[in-house]
Amino acid sequence: MTTHYFIALPIEADEFARIQREVLPYYSYRRVYRPDEFHLTLQFLGALDDDRVEAVREITKQVANETRPFTLTFEQIDFFGRPDRPRVLTIIPEASPALTAFVSTLRGRLNDEVPGLDRKTFVPHVTLAKKWDSGHVVPHMAPTFHVTETIDAAVLYRINPSHTPAYEAVDVFPLTRSEEDTWRSRLKFLT
């Protein structure tokens, strides 16, 4: 079996699990994501050999070193597919210039160095569930929420479909903090 990889932003907000619990009774999915699997995919990489994995690591590290941490705000549930039987149930972030710039730079450099990558349009989302099972969506009022997530790292994941969780972090790439932010962080612990 071929090993597949992707680069993503880990999403750790406990609120996402609460939202998922509130909305899932109105849907029917075969694959429900666990809270430790929540992420926002930046680039699906597919099958990679060791040399390509190393190239991806170097590129991701460089781009992360050029990117400051930023915040994403989530306030909306969305889906892919038909409204009555959506194939993927998601939570989407508000537009973010910082996310757009980070993804554009990362994907541009990856496409230059790693041929054959998935070139689908980037649609930022966090998947809650996928693979519609049966029936139709039960009419309901979507919960209201306002979740902010600080993004301070990107992660290279390996997909292990037969394991739980299915996504294994292979490497973490911290986003660069400004010198001022680093000192503020240090002072917080010293005072």
Short mmCIF file of N, CA and C in Angstrom, two decimals:
data_model
loop_
_atom_site.label_atom_id
_atom_site.label_comp_id
_atom_site.label_asym_id
_atom_site.label_seq_id
_atom_site.Cartn_x
_atom_site.Cartn_y
_atom_site.Cartn_z
N MET A 1 0.84 -1.19 0.00
CA MET A 1 0.00 0.00 0.00
C MET A 1 0.88 1.25 0.00
N THR A 2 0.55 2.21 -0.83
CA THR A 2 1.33 3.43 -0.96
C THR A 2 0.98 4.39 0.17
N THR A 3 2.01 5.07 0.69
CA THR A 3 1.80 6.03 1.76
C THR A 3 1.52 7.40 1.16
N HIS A 4 0.44 8.03 1.62
CA HIS A 4 0.07 9.36 1.15
C HIS A 4 0.30 10.38 2.26
N TYR A 5 0.53 11.63 1.86
CA TYR A 5 0.84 12.72 2.77
C TYR A 5 0.02 13.95 2.43
N PHE A 6 -0.08 14.87 3.39
CA PHE A 6 -0.65 16.18 3.14
C PHE A 6 -0.08 17.16 4.17
N ILE A 7 -0.14 18.44 3.83
CA ILE A 7 0.29 19.50 4.75
C ILE A 7 -0.96 20.22 5.21
N ALA A 8 -1.06 20.46 6.53
CA ALA A 8 -2.27 21.07 7.06
C ALA A 8 -1.96 21.93 8.28
N LEU A 9 -2.95 22.70 8.64
CA LEU A 9 -2.92 23.45 9.90
C LEU A 9 -3.71 22.63 10.92
N PRO A 10 -3.10 22.26 12.03
CA PRO A 10 -3.86 21.54 13.04
C PRO A 10 -4.89 22.46 13.68
N ILE A 11 -6.07 21.94 13.93
CA ILE A 11 -7.13 22.72 14.55
C ILE A 11 -7.43 22.07 15.89
N GLU A 12 -7.25 22.83 16.95
CA GLU A 12 -7.35 22.26 18.29
C GLU A 12 -8.51 22.80 19.11
N ALA A 13 -9.36 23.60 18.54
CA ALA A 13 -10.45 24.22 19.29
C ALA A 13 -11.44 23.17 19.76
N ASP A 14 -11.67 23.10 21.08
CA ASP A 14 -12.66 22.18 21.65
C ASP A 14 -14.06 22.52 21.14
N GLU A 15 -14.26 23.77 20.75
CA GLU A 15 -15.56 24.19 20.25
C GLU A 15 -15.97 23.40 19.01
N PHE A 16 -15.01 22.99 18.19
CA PHE A 16 -15.33 22.25 16.97
C PHE A 16 -16.00 20.92 17.32
N ALA A 17 -15.56 20.27 18.37
CA ALA A 17 -16.16 19.01 18.81
C ALA A 17 -17.59 19.24 19.28
N ARG A 18 -17.81 20.34 19.99
CA ARG A 18 -19.16 20.67 20.45
C ARG A 18 -20.08 20.92 19.26
N ILE A 19 -19.61 21.69 18.30
CA ILE A 19 -20.41 21.99 17.11
C ILE A 19 -20.72 20.70 16.36
N GLN A 20 -19.72 19.86 16.22
CA GLN A 20 -19.91 18.58 15.54
C GLN A 20 -21.00 17.75 16.23
N ARG A 21 -20.94 17.66 17.55
CA ARG A 21 -21.96 16.90 18.30
C ARG A 21 -23.36 17.48 18.09
N GLU A 22 -23.45 18.80 17.99
CA GLU A 22 -24.76 19.44 17.81
C GLU A 22 -25.36 19.20 16.43
N VAL A 23 -24.54 19.15 15.40
CA VAL A 23 -25.09 19.06 14.04
C VAL A 23 -25.19 17.64 13.49
N LEU A 24 -24.37 16.72 13.96
CA LEU A 24 -24.38 15.38 13.37
C LEU A 24 -25.71 14.64 13.45
N PRO A 25 -26.55 14.86 14.47
CA PRO A 25 -27.84 14.15 14.48
C PRO A 25 -28.73 14.48 13.27
N TYR A 26 -28.46 15.56 12.57
CA TYR A 26 -29.27 15.96 11.43
C TYR A 26 -28.73 15.44 10.10
N TYR A 27 -27.62 14.72 10.15
CA TYR A 27 -26.95 14.21 8.95
C TYR A 27 -26.70 12.71 9.09
N SER A 28 -26.24 12.09 8.00
CA SER A 28 -25.95 10.66 8.01
C SER A 28 -24.63 10.41 7.29
N TYR A 29 -23.56 10.20 8.07
CA TYR A 29 -22.23 10.01 7.48
C TYR A 29 -21.59 8.69 7.93
N ARG A 30 -20.83 8.10 7.02
CA ARG A 30 -20.07 6.88 7.34
C ARG A 30 -18.75 7.22 8.04
N ARG A 31 -18.19 8.39 7.75
CA ARG A 31 -16.89 8.76 8.32
C ARG A 31 -17.04 10.05 9.11
N VAL A 32 -16.95 9.95 10.43
CA VAL A 32 -17.03 11.11 11.31
C VAL A 32 -15.63 11.36 11.87
N TYR A 33 -15.14 12.57 11.71
CA TYR A 33 -13.79 12.89 12.17
C TYR A 33 -13.74 12.99 13.69
N ARG A 34 -12.67 12.48 14.24
CA ARG A 34 -12.40 12.60 15.67
C ARG A 34 -11.79 13.99 15.92
N PRO A 35 -11.99 14.57 17.12
CA PRO A 35 -11.40 15.90 17.40
C PRO A 35 -9.88 15.94 17.19
N ASP A 36 -9.18 14.84 17.42
CA ASP A 36 -7.72 14.86 17.21
C ASP A 36 -7.36 14.74 15.73
N GLU A 37 -8.36 14.65 14.85
CA GLU A 37 -8.11 14.61 13.40
C GLU A 37 -8.49 15.93 12.72
N PHE A 38 -9.05 16.89 13.45
CA PHE A 38 -9.45 18.15 12.84
C PHE A 38 -8.21 18.87 12.30
N HIS A 39 -8.32 19.35 11.08
CA HIS A 39 -7.22 20.08 10.44
C HIS A 39 -7.78 20.87 9.27
N LEU A 40 -6.99 21.79 8.77
CA LEU A 40 -7.32 22.56 7.59
C LEU A 40 -6.23 22.25 6.57
N THR A 41 -6.56 21.47 5.55
CA THR A 41 -5.56 21.03 4.56
C THR A 41 -5.09 22.21 3.71
N LEU A 42 -3.77 22.34 3.61
CA LEU A 42 -3.17 23.36 2.76
C LEU A 42 -2.82 22.79 1.39
N GLN A 43 -2.30 21.53 1.39
CA GLN A 43 -1.92 20.89 0.13
C GLN A 43 -1.92 19.38 0.32
N PHE A 44 -2.74 18.68 -0.48
CA PHE A 44 -2.68 17.23 -0.52
C PHE A 44 -1.48 16.87 -1.38
N LEU A 45 -0.66 15.95 -0.90
CA LEU A 45 0.59 15.61 -1.58
C LEU A 45 0.52 14.26 -2.29
N GLY A 46 -0.36 13.39 -1.86
CA GLY A 46 -0.45 12.06 -2.46
C GLY A 46 0.73 11.19 -2.04
N ALA A 47 1.02 10.20 -2.88
CA ALA A 47 2.12 9.27 -2.59
C ALA A 47 3.45 9.95 -2.86
N LEU A 48 4.37 9.85 -1.90
CA LEU A 48 5.70 10.45 -2.04
C LEU A 48 6.76 9.45 -1.62
N ASP A 49 7.87 9.45 -2.37
CA ASP A 49 9.01 8.65 -1.92
C ASP A 49 9.81 9.48 -0.91
N ASP A 50 10.83 8.87 -0.30
CA ASP A 50 11.59 9.54 0.75
C ASP A 50 12.23 10.85 0.29
N ASP A 51 12.74 10.88 -0.96
CA ASP A 51 13.37 12.10 -1.47
C ASP A 51 12.35 13.24 -1.59
N ARG A 52 11.16 12.92 -2.05
CA ARG A 52 10.12 13.93 -2.19
C ARG A 52 9.64 14.42 -0.82
N VAL A 53 9.54 13.50 0.12
CA VAL A 53 9.15 13.90 1.48
C VAL A 53 10.17 14.90 2.03
N GLU A 54 11.45 14.63 1.80
CA GLU A 54 12.49 15.54 2.28
C GLU A 54 12.39 16.91 1.59
N ALA A 55 12.10 16.92 0.30
CA ALA A 55 11.94 18.19 -0.43
C ALA A 55 10.75 18.97 0.13
N VAL A 56 9.64 18.28 0.40
CA VAL A 56 8.46 18.91 0.98
C VAL A 56 8.79 19.50 2.34
N ARG A 57 9.53 18.75 3.14
CA ARG A 57 9.92 19.26 4.47
C ARG A 57 10.71 20.56 4.35
N GLU A 58 11.69 20.58 3.47
CA GLU A 58 12.53 21.77 3.32
C GLU A 58 11.72 22.98 2.86
N ILE A 59 10.86 22.77 1.88
CA ILE A 59 10.05 23.88 1.36
C ILE A 59 9.10 24.39 2.44
N THR A 60 8.44 23.47 3.14
CA THR A 60 7.49 23.87 4.18
C THR A 60 8.19 24.60 5.31
N LYS A 61 9.37 24.13 5.68
CA LYS A 61 10.15 24.79 6.73
C LYS A 61 10.50 26.22 6.31
N GLN A 62 10.94 26.39 5.07
CA GLN A 62 11.30 27.73 4.58
C GLN A 62 10.11 28.68 4.61
N VAL A 63 8.97 28.22 4.10
CA VAL A 63 7.79 29.08 4.05
C VAL A 63 7.30 29.38 5.47
N ALA A 64 7.31 28.41 6.35
CA ALA A 64 6.91 28.63 7.75
C ALA A 64 7.82 29.66 8.41
N ASN A 65 9.11 29.59 8.11
CA ASN A 65 10.07 30.54 8.69
C ASN A 65 9.83 31.97 8.19
N GLU A 66 9.15 32.11 7.06
CA GLU A 66 8.86 33.44 6.50
C GLU A 66 7.46 33.94 6.88
N THR A 67 6.73 33.15 7.66
CA THR A 67 5.34 33.46 7.97
C THR A 67 5.15 33.66 9.46
N ARG A 68 4.49 34.75 9.83
CA ARG A 68 4.18 35.01 11.25
C ARG A 68 2.88 34.31 11.62
N PRO A 69 2.73 33.93 12.88
CA PRO A 69 1.46 33.34 13.32
C PRO A 69 0.29 34.29 13.01
N PHE A 70 -0.87 33.71 12.81
CA PHE A 70 -2.06 34.50 12.51
C PHE A 70 -3.27 33.81 13.13
N THR A 71 -4.40 34.48 13.06
CA THR A 71 -5.62 33.96 13.66
C THR A 71 -6.67 33.73 12.58
N LEU A 72 -7.38 32.63 12.71
CA LEU A 72 -8.52 32.34 11.84
C LEU A 72 -9.79 32.42 12.68
N THR A 73 -10.85 32.91 12.07
CA THR A 73 -12.15 32.98 12.74
C THR A 73 -13.14 32.11 11.98
N PHE A 74 -13.84 31.26 12.72
CA PHE A 74 -14.82 30.35 12.14
C PHE A 74 -16.19 30.68 12.70
N GLU A 75 -17.18 30.86 11.79
CA GLU A 75 -18.55 31.18 12.21
C GLU A 75 -19.60 30.49 11.37
N GLN A 76 -19.19 29.57 10.46
CA GLN A 76 -20.16 29.05 9.52
C GLN A 76 -19.93 27.58 9.21
N ILE A 77 -21.02 26.82 9.20
CA ILE A 77 -21.00 25.43 8.72
C ILE A 77 -21.26 25.48 7.23
N ASP A 78 -20.61 24.60 6.49
CA ASP A 78 -20.77 24.54 5.04
C ASP A 78 -20.69 23.08 4.61
N PHE A 79 -20.73 22.83 3.32
CA PHE A 79 -20.67 21.46 2.83
C PHE A 79 -20.18 21.46 1.40
N PHE A 80 -19.79 20.26 0.93
CA PHE A 80 -19.51 20.00 -0.47
C PHE A 80 -20.55 19.00 -0.93
N GLY A 81 -21.11 19.21 -2.13
CA GLY A 81 -22.09 18.28 -2.65
C GLY A 81 -23.50 18.85 -2.61
N ARG A 82 -24.45 17.96 -2.78
CA ARG A 82 -25.86 18.33 -2.81
C ARG A 82 -26.34 18.78 -1.43
N PRO A 83 -27.20 19.79 -1.36
CA PRO A 83 -27.70 20.26 -0.07
C PRO A 83 -28.47 19.18 0.71
N ASP A 84 -29.17 18.28 0.01
CA ASP A 84 -29.96 17.27 0.70
C ASP A 84 -29.14 16.03 1.08
N ARG A 85 -27.96 15.88 0.49
CA ARG A 85 -27.07 14.75 0.79
C ARG A 85 -25.61 15.19 0.62
N PRO A 86 -25.16 16.14 1.43
CA PRO A 86 -23.79 16.68 1.23
C PRO A 86 -22.74 15.60 1.49
N ARG A 87 -21.79 15.47 0.56
CA ARG A 87 -20.78 14.42 0.71
C ARG A 87 -19.74 14.76 1.77
N VAL A 88 -19.55 16.06 2.08
CA VAL A 88 -18.61 16.48 3.12
C VAL A 88 -19.24 17.61 3.92
N LEU A 89 -19.22 17.49 5.25
CA LEU A 89 -19.73 18.52 6.15
C LEU A 89 -18.53 19.25 6.76
N THR A 90 -18.52 20.58 6.67
CA THR A 90 -17.34 21.36 7.07
C THR A 90 -17.70 22.57 7.91
N ILE A 91 -16.66 23.13 8.52
CA ILE A 91 -16.71 24.45 9.12
C ILE A 91 -15.69 25.28 8.34
N ILE A 92 -16.09 26.48 7.94
CA ILE A 92 -15.19 27.29 7.11
C ILE A 92 -14.76 28.56 7.85
N PRO A 93 -13.52 29.00 7.57
CA PRO A 93 -13.06 30.24 8.19
C PRO A 93 -13.50 31.45 7.37
N GLU A 94 -13.53 32.58 8.05
CA GLU A 94 -13.72 33.85 7.33
C GLU A 94 -12.49 34.08 6.46
N ALA A 95 -12.63 34.92 5.46
CA ALA A 95 -11.50 35.24 4.59
C ALA A 95 -10.33 35.75 5.43
N SER A 96 -9.14 35.29 5.09
CA SER A 96 -7.95 35.67 5.84
C SER A 96 -6.80 35.96 4.88
N PRO A 97 -6.39 37.23 4.77
CA PRO A 97 -5.26 37.55 3.90
C PRO A 97 -3.98 36.79 4.32
N ALA A 98 -3.79 36.59 5.62
CA ALA A 98 -2.59 35.87 6.09
C ALA A 98 -2.62 34.41 5.62
N LEU A 99 -3.77 33.76 5.72
CA LEU A 99 -3.89 32.38 5.25
C LEU A 99 -3.70 32.31 3.74
N THR A 100 -4.32 33.22 3.03
CA THR A 100 -4.19 33.24 1.57
C THR A 100 -2.74 33.39 1.15
N ALA A 101 -2.01 34.31 1.76
CA ALA A 101 -0.60 34.53 1.42
C ALA A 101 0.24 33.30 1.75
N PHE A 102 0.02 32.71 2.92
CA PHE A 102 0.77 31.53 3.34
C PHE A 102 0.55 30.38 2.36
N VAL A 103 -0.70 30.10 2.03
CA VAL A 103 -1.03 28.99 1.14
C VAL A 103 -0.49 29.25 -0.26
N SER A 104 -0.64 30.47 -0.74
CA SER A 104 -0.16 30.80 -2.08
C SER A 104 1.34 30.59 -2.21
N THR A 105 2.09 31.06 -1.23
CA THR A 105 3.55 30.89 -1.25
C THR A 105 3.92 29.41 -1.14
N LEU A 106 3.31 28.70 -0.19
CA LEU A 106 3.63 27.29 0.01
C LEU A 106 3.30 26.47 -1.23
N ARG A 107 2.11 26.61 -1.76
CA ARG A 107 1.70 25.81 -2.91
C ARG A 107 2.52 26.16 -4.15
N GLY A 108 2.84 27.45 -4.31
CA GLY A 108 3.66 27.85 -5.45
C GLY A 108 5.02 27.19 -5.42
N ARG A 109 5.67 27.21 -4.27
CA ARG A 109 7.00 26.59 -4.17
C ARG A 109 6.94 25.08 -4.28
N LEU A 110 5.92 24.48 -3.69
CA LEU A 110 5.77 23.02 -3.81
C LEU A 110 5.55 22.62 -5.26
N ASN A 111 4.72 23.37 -5.98
CA ASN A 111 4.45 23.04 -7.39
C ASN A 111 5.70 23.18 -8.25
N ASP A 112 6.58 24.12 -7.88
CA ASP A 112 7.83 24.29 -8.63
C ASP A 112 8.79 23.13 -8.41
N GLU A 113 8.77 22.56 -7.22
CA GLU A 113 9.77 21.55 -6.84
C GLU A 113 9.28 20.11 -6.85
N VAL A 114 7.99 19.91 -6.69
CA VAL A 114 7.45 18.55 -6.59
C VAL A 114 6.41 18.35 -7.68
N PRO A 115 6.83 17.74 -8.82
CA PRO A 115 5.90 17.59 -9.93
C PRO A 115 4.74 16.64 -9.59
N GLY A 116 3.62 16.88 -10.26
CA GLY A 116 2.48 15.98 -10.13
C GLY A 116 1.60 16.19 -8.92
N LEU A 117 1.74 17.31 -8.22
CA LEU A 117 0.90 17.55 -7.06
C LEU A 117 -0.53 17.88 -7.48
N ASP A 118 -1.46 17.61 -6.58
CA ASP A 118 -2.86 17.95 -6.76
C ASP A 118 -2.97 19.47 -6.91
N ARG A 119 -3.55 19.93 -7.99
CA ARG A 119 -3.64 21.36 -8.27
C ARG A 119 -5.06 21.90 -8.11
N LYS A 120 -5.88 21.21 -7.33
CA LYS A 120 -7.24 21.71 -7.10
C LYS A 120 -7.18 23.08 -6.43
N THR A 121 -8.20 23.86 -6.68
CA THR A 121 -8.31 25.18 -6.06
C THR A 121 -8.37 25.01 -4.54
N PHE A 122 -7.67 25.87 -3.83
CA PHE A 122 -7.67 25.83 -2.37
C PHE A 122 -8.99 26.37 -1.85
N VAL A 123 -9.70 25.54 -1.09
CA VAL A 123 -10.95 25.92 -0.45
C VAL A 123 -10.78 25.64 1.04
N PRO A 124 -10.49 26.66 1.85
CA PRO A 124 -10.21 26.41 3.26
C PRO A 124 -11.44 25.89 4.01
N HIS A 125 -11.23 24.79 4.74
CA HIS A 125 -12.32 24.19 5.51
C HIS A 125 -11.75 23.17 6.49
N VAL A 126 -12.52 22.91 7.52
CA VAL A 126 -12.21 21.85 8.49
C VAL A 126 -13.33 20.83 8.34
N THR A 127 -12.98 19.60 8.00
CA THR A 127 -13.98 18.56 7.79
C THR A 127 -14.46 17.99 9.12
N LEU A 128 -15.78 17.93 9.28
CA LEU A 128 -16.40 17.32 10.45
C LEU A 128 -16.79 15.87 10.16
N ALA A 129 -17.28 15.62 8.93
CA ALA A 129 -17.72 14.28 8.54
C ALA A 129 -17.74 14.22 7.02
N LYS A 130 -17.67 12.99 6.48
CA LYS A 130 -17.75 12.81 5.03
C LYS A 130 -18.30 11.43 4.69
N LYS A 131 -18.55 11.21 3.42
CA LYS A 131 -19.11 9.97 2.88
C LYS A 131 -20.55 9.77 3.34
N TRP A 132 -21.45 10.46 2.64
CA TRP A 132 -22.87 10.38 2.96
C TRP A 132 -23.31 8.93 3.03
N ASP A 133 -24.14 8.61 4.01
CA ASP A 133 -24.56 7.23 4.23
C ASP A 133 -25.91 6.96 3.57
N SER A 134 -26.97 7.52 4.14
CA SER A 134 -28.31 7.27 3.59
C SER A 134 -29.26 8.38 4.02
N GLY A 135 -30.42 8.40 3.38
CA GLY A 135 -31.43 9.37 3.77
C GLY A 135 -31.11 10.77 3.27
N HIS A 136 -31.73 11.74 3.94
CA HIS A 136 -31.58 13.14 3.59
C HIS A 136 -31.30 13.94 4.85
N VAL A 137 -30.83 15.16 4.66
CA VAL A 137 -30.60 16.06 5.79
C VAL A 137 -31.93 16.34 6.49
N VAL A 138 -31.93 16.26 7.80
CA VAL A 138 -33.11 16.60 8.58
C VAL A 138 -33.11 18.13 8.75
N PRO A 139 -34.23 18.80 8.43
CA PRO A 139 -34.26 20.26 8.59
C PRO A 139 -33.91 20.65 10.04
N HIS A 140 -33.08 21.66 10.16
CA HIS A 140 -32.64 22.11 11.48
C HIS A 140 -32.09 23.52 11.38
N MET A 141 -31.93 24.13 12.53
CA MET A 141 -31.27 25.44 12.61
C MET A 141 -29.82 25.18 13.00
N ALA A 142 -28.90 25.63 12.17
CA ALA A 142 -27.48 25.45 12.48
C ALA A 142 -27.12 26.23 13.73
N PRO A 143 -26.26 25.67 14.57
CA PRO A 143 -25.87 26.41 15.78
C PRO A 143 -25.06 27.66 15.42
N THR A 144 -25.19 28.66 16.24
CA THR A 144 -24.36 29.84 16.04
C THR A 144 -23.09 29.66 16.87
N PHE A 145 -21.99 30.13 16.35
CA PHE A 145 -20.72 30.01 17.04
C PHE A 145 -19.74 31.05 16.51
N HIS A 146 -18.74 31.31 17.29
CA HIS A 146 -17.65 32.22 16.92
C HIS A 146 -16.39 31.63 17.54
N VAL A 147 -15.59 30.96 16.70
CA VAL A 147 -14.39 30.28 17.18
C VAL A 147 -13.18 30.94 16.55
N THR A 148 -12.23 31.34 17.37
CA THR A 148 -10.96 31.86 16.85
C THR A 148 -9.89 30.83 17.15
N GLU A 149 -9.05 30.62 16.19
CA GLU A 149 -7.97 29.64 16.30
C GLU A 149 -6.66 30.33 15.93
N THR A 150 -5.70 30.31 16.85
CA THR A 150 -4.38 30.86 16.56
C THR A 150 -3.59 29.83 15.78
N ILE A 151 -3.08 30.24 14.64
CA ILE A 151 -2.30 29.35 13.78
C ILE A 151 -0.83 29.70 13.98
N ASP A 152 -0.09 28.78 14.57
CA ASP A 152 1.33 29.04 14.82
C ASP A 152 2.23 27.93 14.31
N ALA A 153 1.65 26.98 13.54
CA ALA A 153 2.46 25.90 12.97
C ALA A 153 1.69 25.24 11.83
N ALA A 154 2.45 24.65 10.92
CA ALA A 154 1.90 23.77 9.88
C ALA A 154 2.45 22.37 10.18
N VAL A 155 1.75 21.35 9.73
CA VAL A 155 2.15 19.97 10.03
C VAL A 155 2.13 19.15 8.75
N LEU A 156 3.16 18.32 8.60
CA LEU A 156 3.18 17.32 7.53
C LEU A 156 2.58 16.05 8.13
N TYR A 157 1.48 15.57 7.53
CA TYR A 157 0.79 14.38 8.01
C TYR A 157 0.98 13.21 7.05
N ARG A 158 1.04 12.03 7.62
CA ARG A 158 1.02 10.77 6.87
C ARG A 158 -0.37 10.16 7.11
N ILE A 159 -0.97 9.64 6.04
CA ILE A 159 -2.29 9.03 6.17
C ILE A 159 -2.12 7.53 6.42
N ASN A 160 -2.72 7.07 7.51
CA ASN A 160 -2.73 5.66 7.87
C ASN A 160 -4.19 5.22 7.97
N PRO A 161 -4.81 4.84 6.84
CA PRO A 161 -6.25 4.57 6.85
C PRO A 161 -6.70 3.48 7.81
N SER A 162 -5.85 2.54 8.13
CA SER A 162 -6.26 1.44 8.99
C SER A 162 -5.98 1.71 10.47
N HIS A 163 -5.50 2.90 10.81
CA HIS A 163 -5.21 3.26 12.20
C HIS A 163 -6.21 4.28 12.73
N THR A 164 -6.24 4.42 14.04
CA THR A 164 -7.04 5.45 14.68
C THR A 164 -6.13 6.21 15.63
N PRO A 165 -5.95 7.51 15.46
CA PRO A 165 -6.45 8.33 14.37
C PRO A 165 -5.75 8.00 13.05
N ALA A 166 -6.39 8.36 11.94
CA ALA A 166 -5.88 8.01 10.62
C ALA A 166 -4.73 8.92 10.16
N TYR A 167 -4.56 10.06 10.84
CA TYR A 167 -3.53 11.01 10.42
C TYR A 167 -2.42 11.06 11.45
N GLU A 168 -1.20 10.84 10.99
CA GLU A 168 -0.03 10.83 11.87
C GLU A 168 0.86 12.03 11.53
N ALA A 169 1.16 12.85 12.53
CA ALA A 169 2.05 13.98 12.31
C ALA A 169 3.47 13.47 12.12
N VAL A 170 4.05 13.81 10.99
CA VAL A 170 5.41 13.39 10.65
C VAL A 170 6.41 14.47 11.05
N ASP A 171 6.01 15.73 10.84
CA ASP A 171 6.89 16.85 11.16
C ASP A 171 6.05 18.09 11.42
N VAL A 172 6.54 18.95 12.30
CA VAL A 172 5.85 20.20 12.65
C VAL A 172 6.74 21.36 12.25
N PHE A 173 6.14 22.37 11.64
CA PHE A 173 6.88 23.54 11.15
C PHE A 173 6.33 24.79 11.82
N PRO A 174 6.96 25.24 12.92
CA PRO A 174 6.47 26.44 13.62
C PRO A 174 6.58 27.67 12.72
N LEU A 175 5.55 28.50 12.78
CA LEU A 175 5.62 29.77 12.07
C LEU A 175 6.52 30.69 12.87
N THR A 176 7.22 31.56 12.18
CA THR A 176 8.19 32.43 12.82
C THR A 176 7.50 33.53 13.59
N ARG A 177 7.92 33.70 14.82
CA ARG A 177 7.41 34.80 15.62
C ARG A 177 8.37 35.97 15.49
N SER A 178 7.84 37.16 15.52
CA SER A 178 8.70 38.32 15.48
C SER A 178 9.53 38.35 16.77
N GLU A 179 10.62 39.06 16.76
CA GLU A 179 11.45 39.16 17.96
C GLU A 179 10.65 39.75 19.12
N GLU A 180 9.80 40.74 18.79
CA GLU A 180 8.98 41.36 19.83
C GLU A 180 8.00 40.34 20.44
N ASP A 181 7.35 39.50 19.59
CA ASP A 181 6.44 38.49 20.10
C ASP A 181 7.17 37.46 20.95
N THR A 182 8.38 37.11 20.55
CA THR A 182 9.16 36.14 21.31
C THR A 182 9.48 36.69 22.69
N TRP A 183 9.87 37.96 22.75
CA TRP A 183 10.18 38.57 24.05
C TRP A 183 8.94 38.72 24.91
N ARG A 184 7.81 39.08 24.30
CA ARG A 184 6.56 39.16 25.07
C ARG A 184 6.22 37.80 25.68
N SER A 185 6.40 36.77 24.90
CA SER A 185 6.11 35.42 25.37
C SER A 185 7.04 35.06 26.53
N ARG A 186 8.30 35.40 26.42
CA ARG A 186 9.26 35.10 27.49
C ARG A 186 8.96 35.91 28.74
N LEU A 187 8.62 37.19 28.56
CA LEU A 187 8.33 38.05 29.70
C LEU A 187 7.10 37.58 30.46
N LYS A 188 6.14 37.02 29.74
CA LYS A 188 4.93 36.53 30.38
C LYS A 188 5.28 35.49 31.46
N PHE A 189 6.30 34.69 31.20
CA PHE A 189 6.69 33.66 32.16
C PHE A 189 7.65 34.17 33.23
N LEU A 190 8.27 35.31 32.96
CA LEU A 190 9.24 35.86 33.92
C LEU A 190 8.62 36.82 34.92
N THR A 191 7.40 37.30 34.63
CA THR A 191 6.78 38.27 35.54
C THR A 191 5.67 37.65 36.37
#
